[in-house]
Short mmCIF file of C-alpha atoms in Angstrom, two decimals:
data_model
loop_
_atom_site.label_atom_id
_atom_site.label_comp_id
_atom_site.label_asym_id
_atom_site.label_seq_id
_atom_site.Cartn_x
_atom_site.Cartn_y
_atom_site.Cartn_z
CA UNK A 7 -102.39 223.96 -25.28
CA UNK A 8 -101.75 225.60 -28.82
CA UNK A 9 -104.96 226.75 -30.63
CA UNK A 10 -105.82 224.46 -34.00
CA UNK A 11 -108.42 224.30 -36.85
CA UNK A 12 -110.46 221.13 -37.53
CA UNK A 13 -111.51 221.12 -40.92
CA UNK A 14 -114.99 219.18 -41.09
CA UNK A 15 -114.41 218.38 -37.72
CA UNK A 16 -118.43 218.73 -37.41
CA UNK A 17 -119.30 216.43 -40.08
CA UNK A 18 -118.71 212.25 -40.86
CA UNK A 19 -119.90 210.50 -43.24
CA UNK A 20 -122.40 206.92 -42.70
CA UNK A 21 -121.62 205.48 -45.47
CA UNK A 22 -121.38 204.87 -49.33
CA UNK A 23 -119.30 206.81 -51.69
CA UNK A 24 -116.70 209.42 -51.00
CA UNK A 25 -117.08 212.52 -53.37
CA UNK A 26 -113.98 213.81 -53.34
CA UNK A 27 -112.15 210.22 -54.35
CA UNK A 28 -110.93 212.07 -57.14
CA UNK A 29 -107.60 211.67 -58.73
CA UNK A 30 -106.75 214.56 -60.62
CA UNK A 31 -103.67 217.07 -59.43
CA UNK A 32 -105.94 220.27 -59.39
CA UNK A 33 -108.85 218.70 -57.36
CA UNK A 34 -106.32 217.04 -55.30
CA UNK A 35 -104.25 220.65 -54.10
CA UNK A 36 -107.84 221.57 -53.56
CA UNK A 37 -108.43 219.14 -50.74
CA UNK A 38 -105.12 219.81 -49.37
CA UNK A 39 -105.55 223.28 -49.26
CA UNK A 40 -109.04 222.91 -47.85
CA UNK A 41 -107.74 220.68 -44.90
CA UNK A 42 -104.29 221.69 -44.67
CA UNK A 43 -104.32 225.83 -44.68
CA UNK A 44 -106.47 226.32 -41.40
CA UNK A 45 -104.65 223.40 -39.65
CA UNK A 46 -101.66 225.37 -40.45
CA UNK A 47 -102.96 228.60 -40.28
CA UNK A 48 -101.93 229.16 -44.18
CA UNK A 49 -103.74 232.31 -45.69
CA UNK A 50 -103.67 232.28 -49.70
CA UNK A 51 -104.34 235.30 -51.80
CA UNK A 52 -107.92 234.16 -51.94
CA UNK A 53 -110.39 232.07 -50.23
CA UNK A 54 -110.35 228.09 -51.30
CA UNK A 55 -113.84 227.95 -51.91
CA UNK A 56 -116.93 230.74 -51.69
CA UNK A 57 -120.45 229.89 -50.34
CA UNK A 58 -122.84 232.33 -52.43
CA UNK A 59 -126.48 232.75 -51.20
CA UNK A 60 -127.95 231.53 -54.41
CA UNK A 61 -131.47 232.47 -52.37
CA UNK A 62 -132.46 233.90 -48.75
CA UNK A 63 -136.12 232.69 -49.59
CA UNK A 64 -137.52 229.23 -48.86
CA UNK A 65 -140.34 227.36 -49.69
CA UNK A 66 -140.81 225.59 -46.08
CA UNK A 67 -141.27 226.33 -42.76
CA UNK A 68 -139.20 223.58 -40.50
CA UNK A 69 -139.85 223.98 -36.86
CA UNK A 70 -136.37 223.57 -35.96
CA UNK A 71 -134.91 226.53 -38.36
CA UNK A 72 -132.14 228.22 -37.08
CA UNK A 73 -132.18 231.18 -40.07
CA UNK A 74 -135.41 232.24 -41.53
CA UNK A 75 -136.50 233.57 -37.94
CA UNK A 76 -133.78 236.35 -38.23
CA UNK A 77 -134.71 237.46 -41.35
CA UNK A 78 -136.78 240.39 -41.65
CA UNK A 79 -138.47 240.84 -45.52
CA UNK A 80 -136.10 243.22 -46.90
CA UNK A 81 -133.06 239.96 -46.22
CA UNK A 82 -135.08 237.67 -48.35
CA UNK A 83 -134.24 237.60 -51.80
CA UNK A 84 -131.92 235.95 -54.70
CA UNK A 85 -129.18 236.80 -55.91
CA UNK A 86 -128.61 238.49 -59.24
CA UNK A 87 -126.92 236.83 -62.11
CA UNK A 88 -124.81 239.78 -63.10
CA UNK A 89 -123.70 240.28 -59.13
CA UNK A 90 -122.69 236.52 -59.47
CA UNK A 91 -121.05 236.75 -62.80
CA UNK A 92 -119.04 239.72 -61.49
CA UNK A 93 -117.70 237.16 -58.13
CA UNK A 94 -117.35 234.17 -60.30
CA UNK A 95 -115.31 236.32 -62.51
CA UNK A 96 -113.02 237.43 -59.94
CA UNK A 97 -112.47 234.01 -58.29
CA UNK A 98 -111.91 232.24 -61.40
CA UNK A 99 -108.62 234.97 -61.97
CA UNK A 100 -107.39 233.96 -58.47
CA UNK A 101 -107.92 230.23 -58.84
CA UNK A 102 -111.15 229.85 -56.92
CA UNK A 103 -112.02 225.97 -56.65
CA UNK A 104 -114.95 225.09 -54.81
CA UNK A 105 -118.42 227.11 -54.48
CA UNK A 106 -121.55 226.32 -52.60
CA UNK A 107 -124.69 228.00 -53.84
CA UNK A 108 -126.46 227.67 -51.06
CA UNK A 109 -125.97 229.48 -47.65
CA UNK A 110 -129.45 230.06 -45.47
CA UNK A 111 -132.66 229.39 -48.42
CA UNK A 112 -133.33 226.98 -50.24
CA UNK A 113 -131.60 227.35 -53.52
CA UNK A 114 -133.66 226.26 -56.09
CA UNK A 115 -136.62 229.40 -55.64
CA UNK A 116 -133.49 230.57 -57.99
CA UNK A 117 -134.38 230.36 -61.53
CA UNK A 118 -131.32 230.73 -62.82
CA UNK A 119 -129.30 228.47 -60.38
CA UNK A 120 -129.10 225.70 -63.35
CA UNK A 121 -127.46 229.22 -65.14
CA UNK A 122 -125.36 229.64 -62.21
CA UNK A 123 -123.72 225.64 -62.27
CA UNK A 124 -122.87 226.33 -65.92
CA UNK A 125 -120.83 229.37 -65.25
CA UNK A 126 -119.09 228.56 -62.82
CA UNK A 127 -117.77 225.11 -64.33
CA UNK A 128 -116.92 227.42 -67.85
CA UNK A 129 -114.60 228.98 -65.07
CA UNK A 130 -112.90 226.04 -64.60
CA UNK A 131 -114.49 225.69 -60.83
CA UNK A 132 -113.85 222.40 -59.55
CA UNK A 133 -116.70 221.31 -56.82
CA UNK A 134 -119.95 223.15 -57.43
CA UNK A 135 -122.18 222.20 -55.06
CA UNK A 136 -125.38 223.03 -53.17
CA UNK A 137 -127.60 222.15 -49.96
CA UNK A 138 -131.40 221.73 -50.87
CA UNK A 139 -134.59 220.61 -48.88
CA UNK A 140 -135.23 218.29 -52.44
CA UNK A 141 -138.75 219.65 -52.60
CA UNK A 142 -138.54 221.72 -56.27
CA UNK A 143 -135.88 218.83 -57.79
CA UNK A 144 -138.56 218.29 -60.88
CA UNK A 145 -137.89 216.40 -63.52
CA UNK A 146 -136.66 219.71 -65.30
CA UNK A 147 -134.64 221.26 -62.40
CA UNK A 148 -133.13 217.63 -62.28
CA UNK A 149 -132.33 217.50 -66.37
CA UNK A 150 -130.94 221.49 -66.46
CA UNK A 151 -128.45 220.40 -63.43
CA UNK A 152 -126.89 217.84 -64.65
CA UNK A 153 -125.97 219.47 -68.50
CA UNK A 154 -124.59 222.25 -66.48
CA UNK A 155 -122.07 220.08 -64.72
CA UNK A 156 -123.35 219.92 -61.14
CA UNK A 157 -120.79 218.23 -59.16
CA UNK A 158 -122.12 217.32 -56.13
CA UNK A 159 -125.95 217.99 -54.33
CA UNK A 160 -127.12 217.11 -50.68
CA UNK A 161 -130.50 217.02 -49.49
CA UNK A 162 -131.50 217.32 -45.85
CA UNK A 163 -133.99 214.72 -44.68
CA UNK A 164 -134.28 213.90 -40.24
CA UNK A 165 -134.76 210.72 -39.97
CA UNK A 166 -136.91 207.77 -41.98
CA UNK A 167 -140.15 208.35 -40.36
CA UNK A 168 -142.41 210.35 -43.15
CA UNK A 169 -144.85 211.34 -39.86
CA UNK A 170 -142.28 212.85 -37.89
CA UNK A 171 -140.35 214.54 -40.86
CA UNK A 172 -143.40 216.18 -42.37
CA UNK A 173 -144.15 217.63 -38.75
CA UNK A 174 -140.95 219.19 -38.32
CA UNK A 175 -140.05 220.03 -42.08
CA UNK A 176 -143.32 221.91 -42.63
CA UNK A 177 -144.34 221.87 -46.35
CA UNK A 178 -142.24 218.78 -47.24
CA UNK A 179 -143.85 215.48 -48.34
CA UNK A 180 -141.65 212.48 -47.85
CA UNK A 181 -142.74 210.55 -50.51
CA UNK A 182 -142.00 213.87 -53.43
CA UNK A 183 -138.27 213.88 -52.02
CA UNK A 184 -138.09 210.21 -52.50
CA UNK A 185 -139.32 210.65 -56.16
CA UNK A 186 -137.16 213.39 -56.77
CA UNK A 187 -133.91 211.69 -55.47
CA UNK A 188 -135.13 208.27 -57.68
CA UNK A 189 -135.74 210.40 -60.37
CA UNK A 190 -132.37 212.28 -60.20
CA UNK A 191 -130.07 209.49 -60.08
CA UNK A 192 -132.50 207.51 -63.18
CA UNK A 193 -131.82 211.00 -65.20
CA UNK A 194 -128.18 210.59 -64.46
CA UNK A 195 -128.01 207.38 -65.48
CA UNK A 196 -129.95 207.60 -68.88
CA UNK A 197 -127.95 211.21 -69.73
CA UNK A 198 -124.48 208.66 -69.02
CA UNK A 199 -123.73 211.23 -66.69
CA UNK A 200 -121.73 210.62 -63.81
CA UNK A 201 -122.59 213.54 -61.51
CA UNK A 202 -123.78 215.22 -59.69
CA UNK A 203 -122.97 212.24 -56.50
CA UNK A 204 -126.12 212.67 -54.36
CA UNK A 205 -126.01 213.16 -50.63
CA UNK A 206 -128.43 212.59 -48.30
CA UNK A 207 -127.83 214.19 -44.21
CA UNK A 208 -129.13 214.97 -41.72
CA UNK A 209 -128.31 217.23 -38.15
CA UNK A 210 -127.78 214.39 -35.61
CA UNK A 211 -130.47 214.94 -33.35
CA UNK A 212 -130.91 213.40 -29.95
CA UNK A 213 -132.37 209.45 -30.41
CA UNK A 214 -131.51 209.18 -34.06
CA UNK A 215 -130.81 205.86 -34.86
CA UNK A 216 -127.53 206.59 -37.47
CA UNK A 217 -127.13 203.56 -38.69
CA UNK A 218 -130.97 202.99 -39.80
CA UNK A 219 -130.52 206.03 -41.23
CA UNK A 220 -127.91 205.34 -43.66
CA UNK A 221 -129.63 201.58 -44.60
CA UNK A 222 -132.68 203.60 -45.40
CA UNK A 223 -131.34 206.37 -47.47
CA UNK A 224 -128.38 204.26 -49.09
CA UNK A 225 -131.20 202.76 -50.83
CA UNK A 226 -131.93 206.35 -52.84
CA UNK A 227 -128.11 207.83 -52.88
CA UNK A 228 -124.41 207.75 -53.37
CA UNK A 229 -123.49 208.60 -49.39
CA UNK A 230 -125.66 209.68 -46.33
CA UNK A 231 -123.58 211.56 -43.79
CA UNK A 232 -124.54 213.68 -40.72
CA UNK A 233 -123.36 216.89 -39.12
CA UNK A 234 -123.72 217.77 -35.58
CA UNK A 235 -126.52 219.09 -33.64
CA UNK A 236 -126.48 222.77 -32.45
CA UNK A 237 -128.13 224.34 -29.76
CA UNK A 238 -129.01 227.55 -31.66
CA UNK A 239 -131.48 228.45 -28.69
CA UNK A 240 -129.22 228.19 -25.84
CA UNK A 241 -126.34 230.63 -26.92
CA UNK A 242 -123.56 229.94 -24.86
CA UNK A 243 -120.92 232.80 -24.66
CA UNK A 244 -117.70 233.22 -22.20
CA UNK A 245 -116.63 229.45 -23.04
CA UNK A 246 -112.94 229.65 -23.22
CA UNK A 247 -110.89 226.91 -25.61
CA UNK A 248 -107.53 227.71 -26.38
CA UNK A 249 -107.08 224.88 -28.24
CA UNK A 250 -109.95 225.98 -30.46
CA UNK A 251 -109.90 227.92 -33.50
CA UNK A 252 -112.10 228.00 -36.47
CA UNK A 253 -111.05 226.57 -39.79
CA UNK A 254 -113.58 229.00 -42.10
CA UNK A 255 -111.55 232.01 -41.41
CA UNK A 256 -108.27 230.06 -43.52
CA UNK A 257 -110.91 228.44 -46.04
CA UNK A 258 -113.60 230.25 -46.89
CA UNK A 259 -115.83 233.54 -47.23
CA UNK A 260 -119.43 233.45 -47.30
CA UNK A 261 -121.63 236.15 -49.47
CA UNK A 262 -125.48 237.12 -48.69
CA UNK A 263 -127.56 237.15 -52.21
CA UNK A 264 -127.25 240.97 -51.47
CA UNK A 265 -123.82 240.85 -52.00
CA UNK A 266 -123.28 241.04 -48.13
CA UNK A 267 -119.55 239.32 -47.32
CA UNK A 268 -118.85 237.42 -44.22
CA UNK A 269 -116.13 235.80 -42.72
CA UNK A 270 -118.08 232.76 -41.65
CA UNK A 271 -121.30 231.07 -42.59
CA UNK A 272 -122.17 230.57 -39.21
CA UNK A 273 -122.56 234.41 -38.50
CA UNK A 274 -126.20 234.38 -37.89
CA UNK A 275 -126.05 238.58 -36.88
CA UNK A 276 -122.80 239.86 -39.43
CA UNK A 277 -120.52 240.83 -36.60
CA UNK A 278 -117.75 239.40 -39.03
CA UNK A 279 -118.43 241.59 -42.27
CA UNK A 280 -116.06 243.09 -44.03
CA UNK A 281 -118.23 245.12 -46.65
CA UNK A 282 -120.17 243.92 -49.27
CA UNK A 283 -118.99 243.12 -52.82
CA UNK A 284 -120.64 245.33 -54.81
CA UNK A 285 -118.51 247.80 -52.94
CA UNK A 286 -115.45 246.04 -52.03
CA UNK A 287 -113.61 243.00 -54.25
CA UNK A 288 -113.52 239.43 -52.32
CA UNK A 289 -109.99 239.61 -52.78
CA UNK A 290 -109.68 242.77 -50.39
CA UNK A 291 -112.59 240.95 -48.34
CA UNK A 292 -110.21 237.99 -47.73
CA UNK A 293 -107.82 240.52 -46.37
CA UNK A 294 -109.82 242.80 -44.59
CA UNK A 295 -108.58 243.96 -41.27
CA UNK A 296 -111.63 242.99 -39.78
CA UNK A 297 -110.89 239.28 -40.71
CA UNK A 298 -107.25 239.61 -40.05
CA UNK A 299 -108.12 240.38 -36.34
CA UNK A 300 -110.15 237.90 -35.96
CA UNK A 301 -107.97 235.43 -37.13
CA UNK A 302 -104.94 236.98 -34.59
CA UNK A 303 -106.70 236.01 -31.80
CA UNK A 304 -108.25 232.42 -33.03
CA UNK A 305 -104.47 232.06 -33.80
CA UNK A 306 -103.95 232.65 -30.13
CA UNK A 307 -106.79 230.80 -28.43
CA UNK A 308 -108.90 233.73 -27.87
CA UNK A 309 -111.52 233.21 -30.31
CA UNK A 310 -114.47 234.41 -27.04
CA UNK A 311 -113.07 237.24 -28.00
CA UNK A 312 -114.35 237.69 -31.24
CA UNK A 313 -117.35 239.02 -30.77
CA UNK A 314 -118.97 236.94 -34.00
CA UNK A 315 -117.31 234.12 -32.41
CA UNK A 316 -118.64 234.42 -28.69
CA UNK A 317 -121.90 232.56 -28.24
CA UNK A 318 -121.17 230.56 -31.95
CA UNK A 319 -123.46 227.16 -31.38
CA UNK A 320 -121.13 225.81 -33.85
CA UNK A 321 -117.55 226.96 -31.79
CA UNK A 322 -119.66 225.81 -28.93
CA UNK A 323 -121.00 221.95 -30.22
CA UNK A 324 -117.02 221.80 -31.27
CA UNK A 325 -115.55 222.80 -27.92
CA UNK A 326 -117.92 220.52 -26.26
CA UNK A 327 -117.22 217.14 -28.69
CA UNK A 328 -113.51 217.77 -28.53
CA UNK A 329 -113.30 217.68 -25.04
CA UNK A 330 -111.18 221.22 -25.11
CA UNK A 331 -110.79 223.09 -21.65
CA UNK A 332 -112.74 225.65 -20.97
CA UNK A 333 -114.59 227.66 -18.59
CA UNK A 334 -116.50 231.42 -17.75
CA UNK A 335 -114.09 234.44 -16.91
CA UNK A 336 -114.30 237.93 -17.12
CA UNK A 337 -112.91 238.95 -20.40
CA UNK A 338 -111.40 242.13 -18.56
CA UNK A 339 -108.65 239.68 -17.62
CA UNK A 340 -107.35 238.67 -20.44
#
């Protein structure tokens, strides 16, 4: 069995409107390189797309977070305009496309995230997005988004039940994020804007009824989708796929609003860090050695041993849906 990469092979959508149904040449080698370099195990000058930490901080306390826990005060923060500016800069010269502001806090604690949008789409970025909880979307978050050119948004909401959400999203109201969403797509509307396309997900957690879900929140956006769970507790390491190898190390790097790089957003403890960027460009990030190993051996099937990689509840949840081989040895053998 040769080892591939899945791109969004953790994520489907329920229903409504595809995003990315966009017909323009440049958008469209975007979505080929985003799909098509880790399948093939293409590595471009520079990373696809960049997910900057717009902020560390958030403004809830969900029982069920897999992030704020390992953060100790000084790794809460946001991330300074001129560090951006300085990034954006460099990926605009090497034909960045797609950024996510948004990596482990919730976003919009940044002031200047509105700021943020309207650089990066004066460099010519294509897809500017960002996850948010939906809590802070006022009316004039919601107004300043749009005239910068937001492209896309999605907000996480579990479920349709405002009981059970508010006791696992601690700090959210059900009824504001309904508002907010309402009031989002009427601002669009009246502005004769066409973006940002508004997403609604959720993790699929065990007993969700999916396609309730998506009647319910079609109702208040352009698409609901869901991702998969991911047993963040249970860590399971040893588990040996060599069919398995992860796309994010042929699509994308992921920056900490300190300017920390890694290789993956799903490197909870920075095992995969190849310096940070007020030190070292992105472009010699992309290229690090540290990277480049890592990608030898998911090239190879041996992605347990990367030791960022080992114990990933994201390489695991994959392995396990895809049905790959694999099983506990002693790594001594390999």
């Amino acid at each position: 069995m040769s080892a591939r990469a899945t791109p969004n092979s953790n994520f489907w959508s329920l229903g409504g409107e595809d995003p990315h149904q966009r017909t323009d040449p440049a958008y469209l080698e975007y979505r080929r390189r985003w799909h098509e370099d880790p399948a093939s195990f293409s590595l471009g000058e520079f990373p696809v797309h960049i997910d900057l930490e717009a902020s560390s901080r958030c403004n809830l306390r969900c029982t069920f977070c897999d992030k704020l826990p390992l953060l100790g005060p000084e790794k809460l923060g946001d991330m300074d305009f001129g560090l951006f500016t300085r990034m954006l800069d460099e990926g605009a010269e090497h034909g960045l496309a797609g950024l996510k502001l948004s990596y482990r806090g919730e976003p919009l604690l940044n002031a200047r995230l509105a700021d943020m949008v309207a650089y990066a789409k004066r460099k010519g970025l294509l897809d500017v997005y960002f996850n948010t909880n939906g809590m802070l979307l006022t009316e004039v978050r919601s107004r300043a988004l749009i005239e910068a050119g937001l492209d896309r948004i999605s907000v996480s909401v579990e479920g349709v039940d405002p009981a059970a959400f508010e006791r696992a999203r601690v700090g959210a109201l059900f009824d504001t994020i309904l508002r907010n969403l309402d009031r989002l797509r009427e601002l669009r509307h009246r502005l004769g804007a066409i973006y940002p396309r508004i997403r609604v997900q959720t993790v699929a957690l065990p007993g969700l009824d999916l396609d309730q879900y998506a009647g319910f929140w079609l109702d208040h956006a352009d698409e609901t989708a869901a991702v998969d769970y991911k047993d963040v507790e249970d860590r399971q390491t040893g588990i040996q796929a060599p069919g398995f190898a992860c796309p994010q190390l042929w699509q994308r790097l992921t920056v900490e609003f300190d300017g920390t790089v890694l290789g993956c957003n799903n490197d909870d403890f920075r095992r995969l860090s190849p310096g940070n960027s007020r030190e070292i460009s992105l472009a010699a990030c992309w290229k690090h050695q540290t990277l480049q190993n890592a990608r030898a051996l998911h090239r190879r099937g041996l992605s347990h041993m990367v030791a960022a990689c080992d114990g990933c509840p994201w390489r695991s949840a994959q392995i396990l849906k895809n049905g790959e081989i694999h099983e506990k040895e002693n790594d001594t053998n390999q």
